[in-house]
PDB file of C-alpha atoms in Angstrom:
ATOM      1  CA  MET H   1      14.294 -40.596   8.901  1.00  0.00           C
ATOM      2  CA  SER H   2      11.620 -38.522  11.056  1.00  0.00           C
ATOM      3  CA  THR H   3       8.228 -37.422   9.178  1.00  0.00           C
ATOM      4  CA  ILE H   4       9.523 -33.675   9.544  1.00  0.00           C
ATOM      5  CA  GLU H   5      12.666 -34.351   8.010  1.00  0.00           C
ATOM      6  CA  GLY H   6      11.135 -36.252   5.230  1.00  0.00           C
ATOM      7  CA  SER H   7       8.438 -33.402   4.600  1.00  0.00           C
ATOM      8  CA  LEU H   8      11.099 -30.790   4.650  1.00  0.00           C
ATOM      9  CA  ARG H   9      12.776 -32.713   1.752  1.00  0.00           C
ATOM     10  CA  ILE H  10       9.720 -32.141  -0.161  1.00  0.00           C
ATOM     11  CA  ILE H  11      10.095 -28.269  -0.121  1.00  0.00           C
ATOM     12  CA  THR H  12      13.821 -28.280  -0.513  1.00  0.00           C
ATOM     13  CA  ASN H  13      13.768 -30.516  -3.736  1.00  0.00           C
ATOM     14  CA  PRO H  14      14.489 -28.338  -6.957  1.00  0.00           C
ATOM     15  CA  ALA H  15      11.966 -29.708  -8.986  1.00  0.00           C
ATOM     16  CA  VAL H  16       9.260 -29.195  -6.261  1.00  0.00           C
ATOM     17  CA  LEU H  17      10.408 -25.805  -5.689  1.00  0.00           C
ATOM     18  CA  LYS H  18      10.295 -24.811  -9.402  1.00  0.00           C
ATOM     19  CA  PHE H  19       7.025 -26.351  -9.868  1.00  0.00           C
ATOM     20  CA  ILE H  20       5.519 -24.015  -7.008  1.00  0.00           C
ATOM     21  CA  MET H  21       7.398 -20.899  -8.022  1.00  0.00           C
ATOM     22  CA  LYS H  22       5.811 -21.307 -11.441  1.00  0.00           C
ATOM     23  CA  GLY H  23       2.194 -21.271  -9.477  1.00  0.00           C
ATOM     24  CA  VAL H  24       3.385 -18.130  -7.723  1.00  0.00           C
ATOM     25  CA  ALA H  25       3.802 -16.566 -10.946  1.00  0.00           C
ATOM     26  CA  PHE H  26       0.597 -17.647 -12.524  1.00  0.00           C
ATOM     27  CA  THR H  27      -1.182 -16.426  -9.382  1.00  0.00           C
ATOM     28  CA  LEU H  28       0.655 -12.856  -9.565  1.00  0.00           C
ATOM     29  CA  ILE H  29      -0.157 -12.797 -13.508  1.00  0.00           C
ATOM     30  CA  ILE H  30      -3.791 -13.631 -13.372  1.00  0.00           C
ATOM     31  CA  SER H  31      -4.203 -11.138 -10.106  1.00  0.00           C
ATOM     32  CA  VAL H  32      -2.665  -8.307 -12.257  1.00  0.00           C
ATOM     33  CA  VAL H  33      -4.614  -8.883 -15.402  1.00  0.00           C
ATOM     34  CA  ALA H  34      -7.715  -9.305 -13.210  1.00  0.00           C
ATOM     35  CA  VAL H  35      -7.088  -5.615 -11.671  1.00  0.00           C
ATOM     36  CA  LEU H  36      -5.796  -4.026 -14.656  1.00  0.00           C
ATOM     37  CA  MET H  37      -9.183  -5.401 -16.608  1.00  0.00           C
ATOM     38  CA  GLY H  38     -11.032  -4.597 -13.300  1.00  0.00           C
ATOM     39  CA  ILE H  39     -10.012  -0.897 -13.356  1.00  0.00           C
ATOM     40  CA  PHE H  40     -10.725  -0.560 -17.203  1.00  0.00           C
ATOM     41  CA  VAL H  41     -14.221  -2.056 -16.904  1.00  0.00           C
ATOM     42  CA  GLY H  42     -14.990  -0.721 -13.234  1.00  0.00           C
ATOM     43  CA  SER H  43     -14.088   2.646 -14.432  1.00  0.00           C
ATOM     44  CA  ILE H  44     -16.688   2.649 -17.446  1.00  0.00           C
ATOM     45  CA  LEU H  45     -19.282   1.323 -14.807  1.00  0.00           C
ATOM     46  CA  ALA H  46     -18.516   3.946 -12.586  1.00  0.00           C
ATOM     47  CA  LEU H  47     -18.855   6.578 -15.006  1.00  0.00           C
ATOM     48  CA  VAL H  48     -22.097   5.206 -16.287  1.00  0.00           C
ATOM     49  CA  ARG H  49     -23.554   4.692 -13.059  1.00  0.00           C
ATOM     50  CA  ASN H  50     -22.636   8.238 -11.663  1.00  0.00           C
ATOM     51  CA  TYR H  51     -23.273  10.321 -14.670  1.00  0.00           C
ATOM     52  CA  CYS H  52     -25.883   8.666 -17.344  1.00  0.00           C
ATOM     53  CA  ASN H  53     -28.737  10.351 -15.663  1.00  0.00           C
ATOM     54  CA  ARG H  54     -30.797  11.604 -18.382  1.00  0.00           C
ATOM     55  CA  GLY H  55     -33.200  10.233 -21.093  1.00  0.00           C
ATOM     56  CA  VAL H  56     -32.028   6.863 -22.833  1.00  0.00           C
ATOM     57  CA  ALA H  57     -28.710   6.880 -20.934  1.00  0.00           C
ATOM     58  CA  ARG H  58     -30.539   5.958 -17.865  1.00  0.00           C
ATOM     59  CA  ILE H  59     -30.899   2.546 -19.154  1.00  0.00           C
ATOM     60  CA  LEU H  60     -27.077   2.108 -19.274  1.00  0.00           C
ATOM     61  CA  LYS H  61     -27.150   3.449 -15.599  1.00  0.00           C
ATOM     62  CA  TRP H  62     -29.338   0.623 -14.432  1.00  0.00           C
ATOM     63  CA  MET H  63     -27.655  -2.087 -16.322  1.00  0.00           C
ATOM     64  CA  ALA H  64     -24.549  -0.843 -14.551  1.00  0.00           C
ATOM     65  CA  ILE H  65     -26.249  -0.757 -11.330  1.00  0.00           C
ATOM     66  CA  VAL H  66     -27.485  -4.326 -11.866  1.00  0.00           C
ATOM     67  CA  TYR H  67     -23.977  -5.744 -13.086  1.00  0.00           C
ATOM     68  CA  ILE H  68     -22.309  -4.192  -9.857  1.00  0.00           C
ATOM     69  CA  GLU H  69     -24.729  -5.349  -7.317  1.00  0.00           C
ATOM     70  CA  ILE H  70     -25.236  -8.894  -8.549  1.00  0.00           C
ATOM     71  CA  PHE H  71     -21.590  -9.514  -8.939  1.00  0.00           C
ATOM     72  CA  ARG H  72     -20.666  -7.666  -5.644  1.00  0.00           C
ATOM     73  CA  ASN H  73     -23.321  -9.396  -3.508  1.00  0.00           C
ATOM     74  CA  THR H  74     -22.806 -13.124  -4.715  1.00  0.00           C
ATOM     75  CA  PRO H  75     -19.639 -15.543  -4.136  1.00  0.00           C
ATOM     76  CA  LEU H  76     -16.749 -15.489  -6.480  1.00  0.00           C
ATOM     77  CA  LEU H  77     -16.740 -19.298  -6.524  1.00  0.00           C
ATOM     78  CA  LEU H  78     -20.281 -19.206  -7.629  1.00  0.00           C
ATOM     79  CA  TRP H  79     -18.955 -17.240 -10.902  1.00  0.00           C
ATOM     80  CA  ILE H  80     -15.982 -19.383 -11.323  1.00  0.00           C
ATOM     81  CA  PHE H  81     -18.216 -22.306 -12.007  1.00  0.00           C
ATOM     82  CA  VAL H  82     -20.538 -20.363 -14.197  1.00  0.00           C
ATOM     83  CA  CYS H  83     -17.788 -19.186 -16.491  1.00  0.00           C
ATOM     84  CA  LEU H  84     -16.320 -22.992 -16.331  1.00  0.00           C
ATOM     85  CA  ILE H  85     -19.657 -24.027 -18.021  1.00  0.00           C
ATOM     86  CA  PHE H  86     -20.858 -21.164 -19.892  1.00  0.00           C
ATOM     87  CA  CYS H  87     -17.840 -18.923 -21.019  1.00  0.00           C
ATOM     88  CA  PRO H  88     -16.551 -19.539 -24.590  1.00  0.00           C
ATOM     89  CA  CYS H  89     -12.916 -19.415 -24.930  1.00  0.00           C
ATOM     90  CA  PRO H  90     -11.425 -17.954 -28.017  1.00  0.00           C
ATOM     91  CA  SER H  91      -9.884 -20.260 -30.553  1.00  0.00           C
ATOM     92  CA  PHE H  92      -6.494 -18.851 -30.217  1.00  0.00           C
ATOM     93  CA  LEU H  93      -6.066 -19.737 -26.622  1.00  0.00           C
ATOM     94  CA  GLN H  94      -7.096 -23.439 -27.088  1.00  0.00           C
ATOM     95  CA  ARG H  95      -3.564 -24.468 -27.719  1.00  0.00           C
ATOM     96  CA  LYS H  96      -0.514 -25.473 -25.634  1.00  0.00           C
ATOM     97  CA  MET H  97       0.669 -22.071 -23.995  1.00  0.00           C
ATOM     98  CA  PHE H  98       3.279 -21.307 -20.925  1.00  0.00           C
ATOM     99  CA  GLY H  99       3.958 -25.078 -20.507  1.00  0.00           C
ATOM    100  CA  LEU H 100       0.190 -25.623 -19.995  1.00  0.00           C
ATOM    101  CA  THR H 101      -1.912 -28.319 -21.852  1.00  0.00           C
ATOM    102  CA  SER H 102      -4.746 -26.718 -23.906  1.00  0.00           C
ATOM    103  CA  VAL H 103      -7.184 -27.914 -21.304  1.00  0.00           C
ATOM    104  CA  GLU H 104      -5.459 -25.923 -18.720  1.00  0.00           C
ATOM    105  CA  VAL H 105      -5.312 -22.933 -20.767  1.00  0.00           C
ATOM    106  CA  LYS H 106      -9.033 -23.094 -21.326  1.00  0.00           C
ATOM    107  CA  LEU H 107      -9.507 -23.452 -17.875  1.00  0.00           C
ATOM    108  CA  LEU H 108      -7.214 -20.704 -16.864  1.00  0.00           C
ATOM    109  CA  PHE H 109      -9.033 -18.171 -18.986  1.00  0.00           C
ATOM    110  CA  LYS H 110     -12.582 -19.295 -17.938  1.00  0.00           C
ATOM    111  CA  ALA H 111     -11.445 -18.904 -14.373  1.00  0.00           C
ATOM    112  CA  ALA H 112      -9.729 -15.450 -15.057  1.00  0.00           C
ATOM    113  CA  ALA H 113     -12.940 -14.094 -16.486  1.00  0.00           C
ATOM    114  CA  ALA H 114     -14.882 -15.146 -13.826  1.00  0.00           C
ATOM    115  CA  LEU H 115     -12.189 -13.283 -11.486  1.00  0.00           C
ATOM    116  CA  VAL H 116     -12.363 -10.102 -13.756  1.00  0.00           C
ATOM    117  CA  LEU H 117     -16.293  -9.781 -13.478  1.00  0.00           C
ATOM    118  CA  PHE H 118     -16.190 -10.119 -10.103  1.00  0.00           C
ATOM    119  CA  THR H 119     -13.024  -7.703  -9.513  1.00  0.00           C
ATOM    120  CA  SER H 120     -14.690  -5.130 -11.815  1.00  0.00           C
ATOM    121  CA  SER H 121     -17.854  -4.900  -9.891  1.00  0.00           C
ATOM    122  CA  VAL H 122     -15.788  -4.068  -6.467  1.00  0.00           C
ATOM    123  CA  ILE H 123     -13.474  -1.596  -8.459  1.00  0.00           C
ATOM    124  CA  ALA H 124     -16.548   0.183 -10.105  1.00  0.00           C
ATOM    125  CA  GLU H 125     -17.702   1.215  -6.665  1.00  0.00           C
ATOM    126  CA  ILE H 126     -13.917   2.088  -5.582  1.00  0.00           C
ATOM    127  CA  VAL H 127     -13.924   4.304  -8.867  1.00  0.00           C
ATOM    128  CA  ARG H 128     -17.078   6.025  -7.974  1.00  0.00           C
ATOM    129  CA  GLY H 129     -15.917   6.684  -4.554  1.00  0.00           C
ATOM    130  CA  GLY H 130     -12.995   8.528  -6.133  1.00  0.00           C
ATOM    131  CA  LEU H 131     -15.241  10.398  -8.470  1.00  0.00           C
ATOM    132  CA  ASN H 132     -17.426  11.468  -5.626  1.00  0.00           C
ATOM    133  CA  SER H 133     -14.590  12.784  -3.727  1.00  0.00           C
ATOM    134  CA  VAL H 134     -13.629  15.366  -6.484  1.00  0.00           C
ATOM    135  CA  ALA H 135     -14.975  18.587  -5.552  1.00  0.00           C
ATOM    136  CA  LEU H 136     -18.072  20.044  -7.674  1.00  0.00           C
ATOM    137  CA  GLY H 137     -15.806  23.341  -8.073  1.00  0.00           C
ATOM    138  CA  GLN H 138     -13.629  21.136 -10.275  1.00  0.00           C
ATOM    139  CA  PHE H 139     -16.172  20.350 -12.459  1.00  0.00           C
ATOM    140  CA  GLU H 140     -17.293  24.134 -12.582  1.00  0.00           C
ATOM    141  CA  ALA H 141     -13.920  25.526 -13.097  1.00  0.00           C
ATOM    142  CA  GLY H 142     -13.179  22.836 -15.944  1.00  0.00           C
ATOM    143  CA  HIS H 143     -16.266  23.738 -17.925  1.00  0.00           C
ATOM    144  CA  SER H 144     -15.535  27.601 -17.425  1.00  0.00           C
ATOM    145  CA  GLN H 145     -12.149  26.990 -19.071  1.00  0.00           C
ATOM    146  CA  GLY H 146     -13.527  24.865 -22.112  1.00  0.00           C
ATOM    147  CA  PHE H 147     -11.329  21.724 -20.787  1.00  0.00           C
ATOM    148  CA  GLN H 148     -12.114  18.188 -21.473  1.00  0.00           C
ATOM    149  CA  VAL H 149     -13.330  17.991 -17.692  1.00  0.00           C
ATOM    150  CA  MET H 150     -13.410  14.430 -17.284  1.00  0.00           C
ATOM    151  CA  TYR H 151     -10.271  13.111 -18.763  1.00  0.00           C
ATOM    152  CA  TYR H 152      -7.940  16.031 -17.873  1.00  0.00           C
ATOM    153  CA  ILE H 153      -9.255  17.151 -14.488  1.00  0.00           C
ATOM    154  CA  VAL H 154     -11.827  14.647 -12.635  1.00  0.00           C
ATOM    155  CA  LEU H 155     -10.190  11.393 -13.420  1.00  0.00           C
ATOM    156  CA  PRO H 156      -6.803  12.048 -12.623  1.00  0.00           C
ATOM    157  CA  GLN H 157      -7.786  13.317  -9.242  1.00  0.00           C
ATOM    158  CA  ALA H 158      -9.989  10.465  -8.618  1.00  0.00           C
ATOM    159  CA  TYR H 159      -7.634   7.611  -9.373  1.00  0.00           C
ATOM    160  CA  ARG H 160      -4.804   9.465  -7.292  1.00  0.00           C
ATOM    161  CA  ASN H 161      -7.227   9.486  -4.365  1.00  0.00           C
ATOM    162  CA  ILE H 162      -8.007   5.738  -4.646  1.00  0.00           C
ATOM    163  CA  VAL H 163      -4.577   4.347  -5.349  1.00  0.00           C
ATOM    164  CA  PRO H 164      -4.271   2.960  -1.507  1.00  0.00           C
ATOM    165  CA  THR H 165      -7.826   1.439  -1.990  1.00  0.00           C
ATOM    166  CA  LEU H 166      -7.001  -0.099  -5.410  1.00  0.00           C
ATOM    167  CA  LEU H 167      -3.581  -1.630  -3.848  1.00  0.00           C
ATOM    168  CA  SER H 168      -5.757  -3.037  -0.930  1.00  0.00           C
ATOM    169  CA  GLN H 169      -7.899  -4.662  -3.676  1.00  0.00           C
ATOM    170  CA  VAL H 170      -5.050  -5.934  -5.267  1.00  0.00           C
ATOM    171  CA  VAL H 171      -4.293  -7.882  -2.099  1.00  0.00           C
ATOM    172  CA  THR H 172      -7.721  -9.099  -2.244  1.00  0.00           C
ATOM    173  CA  THR H 173      -7.513 -10.574  -5.487  1.00  0.00           C
ATOM    174  CA  ILE H 174      -4.191 -12.203  -4.792  1.00  0.00           C
ATOM    175  CA  LYS H 175      -5.942 -13.959  -2.088  1.00  0.00           C
ATOM    176  CA  ASP H 176      -9.198 -14.539  -3.764  1.00  0.00           C
ATOM    177  CA  SER H 177      -7.218 -16.278  -6.838  1.00  0.00           C
ATOM    178  CA  SER H 178      -6.520 -19.225  -4.774  1.00  0.00           C
ATOM    179  CA  TYR H 179     -10.398 -20.173  -5.434  1.00  0.00           C
ATOM    180  CA  LEU H 180      -9.174 -21.207  -8.886  1.00  0.00           C
ATOM    181  CA  ALA H 181      -7.610 -24.173  -7.076  1.00  0.00           C
ATOM    182  CA  ASN H 182     -11.214 -25.790  -7.081  1.00  0.00           C
ATOM    183  CA  VAL H 183     -11.339 -26.024 -10.815  1.00  0.00           C
ATOM    184  CA  ALA H 184      -7.693 -27.148 -11.440  1.00  0.00           C
ATOM    185  CA  VAL H 185      -6.351 -24.049 -12.839  1.00  0.00           C
ATOM    186  CA  ILE H 186      -2.534 -24.388 -12.219  1.00  0.00           C
ATOM    187  CA  GLU H 187      -1.623 -21.598  -9.799  1.00  0.00           C
ATOM    188  CA  LEU H 188      -0.271 -21.453  -6.327  1.00  0.00           C
ATOM    189  CA  MET H 189      -2.695 -23.411  -4.521  1.00  0.00           C
ATOM    190  CA  ALA H 190      -3.652 -25.727  -7.195  1.00  0.00           C
ATOM    191  CA  ARG H 191       0.168 -26.514  -7.669  1.00  0.00           C
ATOM    192  CA  VAL H 192       0.743 -27.166  -3.872  1.00  0.00           C
ATOM    193  CA  ARG H 193      -2.362 -29.660  -3.924  1.00  0.00           C
ATOM    194  CA  GLN H 194      -0.728 -31.398  -6.497  1.00  0.00           C
ATOM    195  CA  VAL H 195       2.673 -31.677  -4.704  1.00  0.00           C
ATOM    196  CA  MET H 196       0.535 -32.865  -1.554  1.00  0.00           C
ATOM    197  CA  ASN H 197      -1.168 -35.791  -3.373  1.00  0.00           C
ATOM    198  CA  ALA H 198       2.205 -36.904  -4.640  1.00  0.00           C
ATOM    199  CA  SER H 199       4.330 -36.204  -1.212  1.00  0.00           C
ATOM    200  CA  TYR H 200       4.991 -39.763  -0.752  1.00  0.00           C
ATOM    201  CA  GLN H 201       7.133 -39.701  -3.993  1.00  0.00           C
ATOM    202  CA  TYR H 202       9.370 -36.755  -2.443  1.00  0.00           C
ATOM    203  CA  ASN H 203       9.710 -37.429   1.279  1.00  0.00           C
ATOM    204  CA  GLY H 204      11.529 -40.608   1.227  1.00  0.00           C
ATOM    205  CA  LEU H 205       8.891 -42.355   3.537  1.00  0.00           C
ATOM    206  CA  GLY H 206       6.830 -43.923   1.026  1.00  0.00           C
ATOM    207  CA  THR H 207       3.453 -42.423   2.246  1.00  0.00           C
ATOM    208  CA  THR H 208       1.842 -39.364   2.976  1.00  0.00           C
ATOM    209  CA  ASN H 209       1.896 -37.890   6.274  1.00  0.00           C
ATOM    210  CA  VAL H 210       0.466 -35.349   8.761  1.00  0.00           C
ATOM    211  CA  SER H 211       3.351 -33.038   8.619  1.00  0.00           C
ATOM    212  CA  ASP H 212       3.505 -32.693   4.633  1.00  0.00           C
ATOM    213  CA  VAL H 213       0.205 -30.913   4.988  1.00  0.00           C
ATOM    214  CA  PHE H 214       1.784 -28.346   7.486  1.00  0.00           C
ATOM    215  CA  VAL H 215       5.024 -28.230   5.817  1.00  0.00           C
ATOM    216  CA  LEU H 216       3.383 -27.686   2.155  1.00  0.00           C
ATOM    217  CA  PHE H 217       0.328 -25.427   2.979  1.00  0.00           C
ATOM    218  CA  GLY H 218       2.721 -23.750   5.429  1.00  0.00           C
ATOM    219  CA  LEU H 219       4.750 -22.805   2.420  1.00  0.00           C
ATOM    220  CA  ALA H 220       1.979 -21.468   0.652  1.00  0.00           C
ATOM    221  CA  ALA H 221       0.575 -19.538   3.438  1.00  0.00           C
ATOM    222  CA  MET H 222       4.282 -17.948   3.729  1.00  0.00           C
ATOM    223  CA  ILE H 223       4.228 -17.022   0.146  1.00  0.00           C
ATOM    224  CA  TYR H 224       0.722 -15.329   0.336  1.00  0.00           C
ATOM    225  CA  PHE H 225       1.812 -13.405   3.401  1.00  0.00           C
ATOM    226  CA  ILE H 226       5.126 -12.229   2.025  1.00  0.00           C
ATOM    227  CA  ILE H 227       3.142 -10.767  -0.930  1.00  0.00           C
ATOM    228  CA  ASN H 228       0.309  -9.392   0.490  1.00  0.00           C
ATOM    229  CA  PHE H 229       2.206  -8.020   3.745  1.00  0.00           C
ATOM    230  CA  THR H 230       4.498  -6.302   1.195  1.00  0.00           C
ATOM    231  CA  LEU H 231       1.513  -4.502  -0.773  1.00  0.00           C
ATOM    232  CA  SER H 232      -0.161  -3.761   2.696  1.00  0.00           C
ATOM    233  CA  CYS H 233       3.103  -1.889   4.049  1.00  0.00           C
ATOM    234  CA  ILE H 234       2.889   0.147   0.489  1.00  0.00           C
ATOM    235  CA  VAL H 235      -0.545   0.945   0.948  1.00  0.00           C
ATOM    236  CA  ARG H 236       0.022   1.851   4.696  1.00  0.00           C
ATOM    237  CA  SER H 237       2.797   4.206   3.449  1.00  0.00           C
ATOM    238  CA  MET H 238       0.781   5.948   0.721  1.00  0.00           C
ATOM    239  CA  GLN H 239      -1.892   6.551   3.281  1.00  0.00           C
ATOM    240  CA  GLN H 240       0.804   8.080   5.635  1.00  0.00           C
ATOM    241  CA  ARG H 241       2.010  10.302   2.862  1.00  0.00           C
ATOM    242  CA  LYS H 242      -1.588  11.338   1.996  1.00  0.00           C
ATOM    243  CA  ILE H 243      -2.206  12.228   5.484  1.00  0.00           C
ATOM    244  CA  LYS H 244       0.941  14.460   5.783  1.00  0.00           C
ATOM    245  CA  ALA H 245       0.275  15.932   2.494  1.00  0.00           C
ATOM    246  CA  ALA H 246      -3.015  17.068   3.318  1.00  0.00           C
ATOM    247  CA  PRO H 247      -2.303  20.132   5.630  1.00  0.00           C
ATOM    248  CA  ALA H 248       0.360  21.141   3.029  1.00  0.00           C
ATOM    249  CA  ALA H 249      -2.318  21.161   0.434  1.00  0.00           C
ATOM    250  CA  GLY H 250      -4.834  23.154   2.661  1.00  0.00           C
ATOM    251  CA  ARG H 251      -2.161  25.593   3.477  1.00  0.00           C
ATOM    252  CA  ALA H 252      -1.491  26.042  -0.356  1.00  0.00           C
ATOM    253  CA  ALA H 253      -5.162  26.516  -1.138  1.00  0.00           C
ATOM    254  CA  GLN H 254      -5.370  29.052   1.634  1.00  0.00           C
ATOM    255  CA  ALA H 255      -2.654  31.009   0.103  1.00  0.00           C
ATOM    256  CA  ALA H 256      -4.006  30.892  -3.415  1.00  0.00           C
ATOM    257  CA  ILE H 257      -7.533  32.388  -1.885  1.00  0.00           C
ATOM    258  CA  ARG H 258      -5.662  35.184  -0.034  1.00  0.00           C
ATOM    259  CA  THR H 259      -3.509  35.879  -3.438  1.00  0.00           C
ATOM    260  CA  SER H 260      -6.778  36.120  -5.247  1.00  0.00           C
ATOM    261  CA  GLU H 261      -8.643  38.050  -2.970  1.00  0.00           C
ATOM    262  CA  ALA H 262      -5.318  40.769  -2.663  1.00  0.00           C
TER     263      ALA H 262
END
């Protein structure tokens, strides 16, 4: 049996494939949680940074600025190790869950917390860009009608404007989740490394070969590529629709102006 055939036997082993696919599932779950929590925290940070400009509220603004700039300008891996040491884990999570040991669940929570902290700082700037893209006239029109301007008028437009950028951040977050393998969290890269360390048990050759590295990490690269390329295609499609819709929106606005003048 050639070394290539032995290496290919690893990824055709049902038990190995199931083990790796669970890692894919954990990667997607961690990324989705990080993005959703990042949107929530990042939106609050963006609103505070943009609109807390008077009196005591300016303290909150400066706190938001410090948070955003510190996390955006330092490596994610640094915060993974910081959270691993200092981040407390809730007691209800310190038990076996999802087929993981209590230690693995604690590591998963701490690493995910680091990813949320880092991602929220990036998303805060994305949301802030969306808020700044909303025309000032929208605020004035909302106030004149007595609406809850931010909730009903500004935020919906801001989020709609940043959807492609947010999806791009999802792609980045999925790739960044591979850093979690450095703290033995059981996501895709960590599981591939575990299989790599035990590849001699599955390739039928009794020893680890260079081809095992190419096959296993090539499989991981292909999985990341499929997920992220799919999301990238969605982003490009949305951006193209937005570009095509812009002239139509402009014509509708011009028609509304002419109607009001008439």
